[in-house]
Amino acid sequence: MKPTSLLGKLYLIPTTMGDCNPMDVLPQTIKRSIDFIDYYIVENEKTARKSIKGVSPEKKQSELKLFVLNKHTETKEHLDFIKPLLEGKNVGLMSEAGCPGVADPGAVIVKLAHEKGIQVVPLVGPSSILLAMMASGMNGQSFTFNGYLPIEKGEKKTALKNLEKLSQDKNQSQLFIETPYRNNKMLEDILQALNPATYLCIATDITLPTEYIKTMRASDWKKTQVDLHNRPTIFIIHKM
């Protein structure tokens, strides 16, 4: 294994969570990092180039070398992605939205970097999970992110009931997400499954001009009209 001084560093670079001015939600350290990094591991090349341009307009796109990491990427390609790091070049890992490595395929690259003795540098930026939790008024001392719930109605209802019970038994807030175009159906299913007294937080379009974050009991949500269609949303439930 090469000495750490001869290896590049893997920078974990957060991105915006939608169409907004990057400098409204990203610190200057993001721009300074992008200014000197030419190699990137990204989920989507087009949106990554747009993100980089938005943060650093003067950065020459022709100098960028991008590796695409998504569900179609084969494991054997991962070593090719970190080759520049082994050659002493710095590499940026970018999520499609928010923080890389959290609810994001980039975690496999971070794990590989640790195995190869490469320094991992996490940069400050927006995380929808943490921002939703912060704004929910629920238990920030104990919470779990559960990713996606089952699509099938019966299995989804069972999962929701289990999360509701878990939240009460452990005093632990339960977070989950849905594919944005199914958000309205998810809300309908949540309200059908939960006890009326259970708290539900809906955190939508976080950090965007259309941001909407509200916590109420399920019984109150049933009296409220909200359109979540195609809007990135975090759901949090907690039965006190």
mmCIF file of C-alpha atoms in Angstrom:
data_model
loop_
_atom_site.group_PDB
_atom_site.id
_atom_site.type_symbol
_atom_site.label_atom_id
_atom_site.label_comp_id
_atom_site.label_asym_id
_atom_site.label_seq_id
_atom_site.Cartn_x
_atom_site.Cartn_y
_atom_site.Cartn_z
ATOM 1 C CA MET A 1 0.000 0.000 0.000
ATOM 2 C CA LYS A 2 1.325 3.443 -0.961
ATOM 3 C CA PRO A 3 2.088 6.015 1.754
ATOM 4 C CA THR A 4 -0.887 8.324 2.289
ATOM 5 C CA SER A 5 1.229 11.283 1.175
ATOM 6 C CA LEU A 6 1.458 9.799 -2.335
ATOM 7 C CA LEU A 7 -2.272 9.190 -2.675
ATOM 8 C CA GLY A 8 -4.991 11.606 -3.707
ATOM 9 C CA LYS A 9 -7.884 12.510 -1.411
ATOM 10 C CA LEU A 10 -11.522 11.583 -1.960
ATOM 11 C CA TYR A 11 -13.690 14.674 -1.408
ATOM 12 C CA LEU A 12 -17.372 14.038 -0.662
ATOM 13 C CA ILE A 13 -19.087 17.006 -2.329
ATOM 14 C CA PRO A 14 -22.732 17.777 -1.476
ATOM 15 C CA THR A 15 -24.980 19.277 -4.144
ATOM 16 C CA THR A 16 -28.215 21.254 -4.081
ATOM 17 C CA MET A 17 -31.489 19.365 -3.710
ATOM 18 C CA GLY A 18 -33.197 21.099 -6.596
ATOM 19 C CA ASP A 19 -33.193 24.152 -8.799
ATOM 20 C CA CYS A 20 -31.890 27.001 -6.670
ATOM 21 C CA ASN A 21 -28.865 29.267 -6.338
ATOM 22 C CA PRO A 22 -26.094 26.881 -5.176
ATOM 23 C CA MET A 23 -24.467 29.542 -3.031
ATOM 24 C CA ASP A 24 -27.700 29.938 -1.050
ATOM 25 C CA VAL A 25 -27.277 26.435 0.412
ATOM 26 C CA LEU A 26 -23.641 25.440 -0.202
ATOM 27 C CA PRO A 27 -20.641 26.836 1.712
ATOM 28 C CA GLN A 28 -17.600 28.348 0.015
ATOM 29 C CA THR A 29 -15.588 25.198 0.761
ATOM 30 C CA ILE A 30 -17.584 23.452 -1.970
ATOM 31 C CA LYS A 31 -16.524 26.012 -4.574
ATOM 32 C CA ARG A 32 -12.897 25.960 -3.422
ATOM 33 C CA SER A 33 -12.845 22.170 -3.733
ATOM 34 C CA ILE A 34 -14.462 22.124 -7.175
ATOM 35 C CA ASP A 35 -11.996 24.762 -8.369
ATOM 36 C CA PHE A 36 -9.012 22.410 -7.910
ATOM 37 C CA ILE A 37 -10.581 18.995 -8.603
ATOM 38 C CA ASP A 38 -10.828 17.702 -12.188
ATOM 39 C CA TYR A 39 -11.817 14.065 -11.532
ATOM 40 C CA TYR A 40 -15.343 13.237 -10.356
ATOM 41 C CA ILE A 41 -17.442 10.173 -9.604
ATOM 42 C CA VAL A 42 -21.102 11.066 -10.243
ATOM 43 C CA GLU A 43 -24.551 9.529 -10.652
ATOM 44 C CA ASN A 44 -25.444 11.394 -13.842
ATOM 45 C CA GLU A 45 -22.943 13.194 -16.055
ATOM 46 C CA LYS A 46 -25.334 15.847 -17.390
ATOM 47 C CA THR A 47 -26.644 16.959 -14.001
ATOM 48 C CA ALA A 48 -23.171 16.752 -12.451
ATOM 49 C CA ARG A 49 -21.749 19.084 -15.096
ATOM 50 C CA LYS A 50 -24.653 21.461 -14.472
ATOM 51 C CA SER A 51 -23.971 21.392 -10.720
ATOM 52 C CA ILE A 52 -20.267 22.043 -11.197
ATOM 53 C CA LYS A 53 -20.965 24.911 -13.591
ATOM 54 C CA GLY A 54 -23.483 26.422 -11.180
ATOM 55 C CA VAL A 55 -20.933 26.460 -8.352
ATOM 56 C CA SER A 56 -17.866 27.347 -10.426
ATOM 57 C CA PRO A 57 -18.866 28.975 -13.772
ATOM 58 C CA GLU A 58 -15.233 29.621 -14.666
ATOM 59 C CA LYS A 59 -14.338 25.920 -14.416
ATOM 60 C CA LYS A 60 -13.504 24.554 -17.878
ATOM 61 C CA GLN A 61 -15.876 21.693 -18.645
ATOM 62 C CA SER A 62 -13.391 20.234 -21.126
ATOM 63 C CA GLU A 63 -10.947 19.599 -18.278
ATOM 64 C CA LEU A 64 -13.421 17.502 -16.297
ATOM 65 C CA LYS A 65 -13.071 13.726 -16.213
ATOM 66 C CA LEU A 66 -16.259 12.094 -14.996
ATOM 67 C CA PHE A 67 -16.943 8.487 -13.997
ATOM 68 C CA VAL A 68 -20.614 7.475 -13.783
ATOM 69 C CA LEU A 69 -21.686 5.412 -10.769
ATOM 70 C CA ASN A 70 -25.292 4.204 -10.765
ATOM 71 C CA LYS A 71 -27.345 1.008 -10.547
ATOM 72 C CA HIS A 72 -25.966 -0.127 -13.915
ATOM 73 C CA THR A 73 -22.304 0.190 -12.867
ATOM 74 C CA GLU A 74 -20.520 -3.131 -12.443
ATOM 75 C CA THR A 75 -18.434 -3.749 -9.325
ATOM 76 C CA LYS A 76 -15.302 -4.338 -11.400
ATOM 77 C CA GLU A 77 -15.491 -0.721 -12.606
ATOM 78 C CA HIS A 78 -15.048 0.676 -9.098
ATOM 79 C CA LEU A 79 -11.288 0.109 -9.168
ATOM 80 C CA ASP A 80 -11.074 2.119 -12.397
ATOM 81 C CA PHE A 81 -12.915 4.977 -10.678
ATOM 82 C CA ILE A 82 -10.372 5.232 -7.857
ATOM 83 C CA LYS A 83 -7.296 4.769 -10.083
ATOM 84 C CA PRO A 84 -6.655 8.552 -10.197
ATOM 85 C CA LEU A 85 -6.592 8.538 -6.373
ATOM 86 C CA LEU A 86 -3.958 5.819 -6.377
ATOM 87 C CA GLU A 87 -1.961 7.965 -8.810
ATOM 88 C CA GLY A 88 -2.014 10.938 -6.447
ATOM 89 C CA LYS A 89 -4.884 12.920 -7.974
ATOM 90 C CA ASN A 90 -7.780 14.274 -5.907
ATOM 91 C CA VAL A 91 -11.277 13.028 -6.797
ATOM 92 C CA GLY A 92 -14.696 14.455 -5.974
ATOM 93 C CA LEU A 93 -17.644 12.165 -5.232
ATOM 94 C CA MET A 94 -20.989 13.854 -5.940
ATOM 95 C CA SER A 95 -24.529 12.717 -5.213
ATOM 96 C CA GLU A 96 -27.408 13.500 -7.551
ATOM 97 C CA ALA A 97 -28.876 15.571 -4.724
ATOM 98 C CA GLY A 98 -27.695 16.298 -1.210
ATOM 99 C CA CYS A 99 -24.867 14.466 0.542
ATOM 100 C CA PRO A 100 -22.925 11.644 -1.137
ATOM 101 C CA GLY A 101 -22.752 8.334 0.695
ATOM 102 C CA VAL A 102 -26.068 8.862 2.525
ATOM 103 C CA ALA A 103 -29.000 7.113 0.815
ATOM 104 C CA ASP A 104 -26.677 7.211 -2.173
ATOM 105 C CA PRO A 105 -24.662 4.651 -4.221
ATOM 106 C CA GLY A 106 -21.416 6.531 -3.509
ATOM 107 C CA ALA A 107 -20.996 4.663 -0.219
ATOM 108 C CA VAL A 108 -19.335 1.761 -2.087
ATOM 109 C CA ILE A 109 -16.581 4.095 -3.307
ATOM 110 C CA VAL A 110 -16.043 5.517 0.166
ATOM 111 C CA LYS A 111 -15.692 1.972 1.539
ATOM 112 C CA LEU A 112 -13.184 1.098 -1.179
ATOM 113 C CA ALA A 113 -11.193 4.259 -0.460
ATOM 114 C CA HIS A 114 -10.848 3.255 3.191
ATOM 115 C CA GLU A 115 -9.681 -0.204 2.152
ATOM 116 C CA LYS A 116 -6.968 1.359 -0.041
ATOM 117 C CA GLY A 117 -5.767 3.760 2.645
ATOM 118 C CA ILE A 118 -7.130 6.826 0.829
ATOM 119 C CA GLN A 119 -8.100 9.823 2.957
ATOM 120 C CA VAL A 120 -11.823 10.610 2.804
ATOM 121 C CA VAL A 121 -12.786 14.289 3.230
ATOM 122 C CA PRO A 122 -16.526 14.928 3.893
ATOM 123 C CA LEU A 123 -17.609 18.473 3.049
ATOM 124 C CA VAL A 124 -20.482 20.339 4.665
ATOM 125 C CA GLY A 125 -23.740 20.528 2.709
ATOM 126 C CA PRO A 126 -27.500 19.889 2.777
ATOM 127 C CA SER A 127 -28.888 16.514 3.841
ATOM 128 C CA SER A 128 -32.640 16.145 3.387
ATOM 129 C CA ILE A 129 -32.724 13.497 6.120
ATOM 130 C CA LEU A 130 -31.088 15.676 8.774
ATOM 131 C CA LEU A 131 -32.833 18.891 7.739
ATOM 132 C CA ALA A 132 -36.227 17.167 7.870
ATOM 133 C CA MET A 133 -35.404 15.703 11.271
ATOM 134 C CA MET A 134 -34.244 19.083 12.564
ATOM 135 C CA ALA A 135 -37.473 20.757 11.476
ATOM 136 C CA SER A 136 -39.871 17.996 12.539
ATOM 137 C CA GLY A 137 -39.952 18.546 16.286
ATOM 138 C CA MET A 138 -39.629 14.786 16.733
ATOM 139 C CA ASN A 139 -36.945 12.784 18.548
ATOM 140 C CA GLY A 140 -33.589 13.913 17.197
ATOM 141 C CA GLN A 141 -31.859 11.766 19.842
ATOM 142 C CA SER A 142 -33.095 8.522 18.285
ATOM 143 C CA PHE A 143 -34.305 8.090 14.712
ATOM 144 C CA THR A 144 -33.981 5.660 11.798
ATOM 145 C CA PHE A 145 -33.985 6.247 8.047
ATOM 146 C CA ASN A 146 -35.784 3.317 6.393
ATOM 147 C CA GLY A 147 -35.401 4.203 2.710
ATOM 148 C CA TYR A 148 -38.300 3.067 0.509
ATOM 149 C CA LEU A 149 -41.266 1.082 1.810
ATOM 150 C CA PRO A 150 -42.867 -1.781 -0.176
ATOM 151 C CA ILE A 151 -44.991 -0.758 -3.173
ATOM 152 C CA GLU A 152 -47.692 -3.419 -2.743
ATOM 153 C CA LYS A 153 -50.550 -1.969 -0.686
ATOM 154 C CA GLY A 154 -50.832 -4.790 1.856
ATOM 155 C CA GLU A 155 -47.084 -4.986 2.456
ATOM 156 C CA LYS A 156 -46.880 -1.200 2.704
ATOM 157 C CA LYS A 157 -49.634 -1.115 5.336
ATOM 158 C CA THR A 158 -47.832 -3.775 7.354
ATOM 159 C CA ALA A 159 -44.552 -1.840 7.099
ATOM 160 C CA LEU A 160 -46.230 1.376 8.241
ATOM 161 C CA LYS A 161 -47.873 -0.368 11.202
ATOM 162 C CA ASN A 162 -44.508 -1.898 12.165
ATOM 163 C CA LEU A 163 -42.751 1.475 11.987
ATOM 164 C CA GLU A 164 -45.512 3.081 14.031
ATOM 165 C CA LYS A 165 -45.169 0.417 16.736
ATOM 166 C CA LEU A 166 -41.379 0.699 16.663
ATOM 167 C CA SER A 167 -41.582 4.463 17.118
ATOM 168 C CA GLN A 168 -43.728 4.017 20.218
ATOM 169 C CA ASP A 169 -41.825 1.082 21.714
ATOM 170 C CA LYS A 170 -38.392 2.690 21.284
ATOM 171 C CA ASN A 171 -39.389 6.357 21.325
ATOM 172 C CA GLN A 172 -37.661 6.485 17.945
ATOM 173 C CA SER A 173 -38.743 8.634 14.991
ATOM 174 C CA GLN A 174 -39.074 6.692 11.715
ATOM 175 C CA LEU A 175 -38.121 8.334 8.402
ATOM 176 C CA PHE A 176 -38.799 7.047 4.888
ATOM 177 C CA ILE A 177 -39.182 8.239 1.315
ATOM 178 C CA GLU A 178 -41.157 7.420 -1.809
ATOM 179 C CA THR A 179 -40.596 7.895 -5.528
ATOM 180 C CA PRO A 180 -41.844 11.499 -6.001
ATOM 181 C CA TYR A 181 -44.590 10.695 -8.509
ATOM 182 C CA ARG A 182 -46.103 8.279 -5.950
ATOM 183 C CA ASN A 183 -46.011 10.726 -3.020
ATOM 184 C CA ASN A 184 -49.712 11.542 -3.001
ATOM 185 C CA LYS A 185 -50.636 7.852 -2.963
ATOM 186 C CA MET A 186 -48.106 7.294 -0.184
ATOM 187 C CA LEU A 187 -49.707 10.024 1.927
ATOM 188 C CA GLU A 188 -53.130 8.457 1.354
ATOM 189 C CA ASP A 189 -51.825 5.053 2.451
ATOM 190 C CA ILE A 190 -50.071 6.535 5.494
ATOM 191 C CA LEU A 191 -53.245 8.200 6.728
ATOM 192 C CA GLN A 192 -55.241 5.018 6.248
ATOM 193 C CA ALA A 193 -52.720 2.940 8.200
ATOM 194 C CA LEU A 194 -51.749 5.173 11.115
ATOM 195 C CA ASN A 195 -53.480 5.678 14.420
ATOM 196 C CA PRO A 196 -55.194 9.116 14.352
ATOM 197 C CA ALA A 197 -53.005 10.298 17.272
ATOM 198 C CA THR A 198 -49.701 9.393 15.589
ATOM 199 C CA TYR A 199 -47.585 12.341 14.506
ATOM 200 C CA LEU A 200 -46.593 12.719 10.866
ATOM 201 C CA CYS A 201 -44.070 15.200 9.496
ATOM 202 C CA ILE A 202 -44.028 15.964 5.783
ATOM 203 C CA ALA A 203 -40.865 17.729 4.616
ATOM 204 C CA THR A 204 -41.019 18.668 0.936
ATOM 205 C CA ASP A 205 -38.730 20.585 -1.447
ATOM 206 C CA ILE A 206 -36.249 21.174 1.369
ATOM 207 C CA THR A 207 -34.016 24.267 0.787
ATOM 208 C CA LEU A 208 -36.012 25.246 -2.319
ATOM 209 C CA PRO A 209 -38.267 28.317 -2.667
ATOM 210 C CA THR A 210 -41.293 25.958 -2.512
ATOM 211 C CA GLU A 211 -40.145 24.326 0.750
ATOM 212 C CA TYR A 212 -42.989 22.928 2.874
ATOM 213 C CA ILE A 213 -42.399 21.331 6.286
ATOM 214 C CA LYS A 214 -45.214 20.584 8.724
ATOM 215 C CA THR A 215 -45.813 18.195 11.630
ATOM 216 C CA MET A 216 -49.324 17.264 12.778
ATOM 217 C CA ARG A 217 -51.254 14.295 14.054
ATOM 218 C CA ALA A 218 -52.605 11.942 11.375
ATOM 219 C CA SER A 219 -56.141 13.034 12.237
ATOM 220 C CA ASP A 220 -55.249 16.655 11.392
ATOM 221 C CA TRP A 221 -53.552 15.696 8.139
ATOM 222 C CA LYS A 222 -56.806 14.101 7.014
ATOM 223 C CA LYS A 223 -58.348 17.591 7.088
ATOM 224 C CA THR A 224 -55.453 19.158 5.146
ATOM 225 C CA GLN A 225 -54.978 19.400 1.385
ATOM 226 C CA VAL A 226 -51.391 19.198 0.178
ATOM 227 C CA ASP A 227 -50.052 18.248 -3.272
ATOM 228 C CA LEU A 228 -46.759 16.320 -3.082
ATOM 229 C CA HIS A 229 -46.727 15.066 -6.679
ATOM 230 C CA ASN A 230 -43.191 14.985 -8.120
ATOM 231 C CA ARG A 231 -41.806 16.903 -5.140
ATOM 232 C CA PRO A 232 -38.909 15.269 -3.221
ATOM 233 C CA THR A 233 -40.322 14.465 0.214
ATOM 234 C CA ILE A 234 -39.233 12.992 3.531
ATOM 235 C CA PHE A 235 -41.955 11.385 5.668
ATOM 236 C CA ILE A 236 -41.447 10.989 9.431
ATOM 237 C CA ILE A 237 -43.822 9.210 11.797
ATOM 238 C CA HIS A 238 -43.766 8.938 15.588
ATOM 239 C CA LYS A 239 -46.387 7.550 17.925
ATOM 240 C CA MET A 240 -45.856 9.100 21.339
#
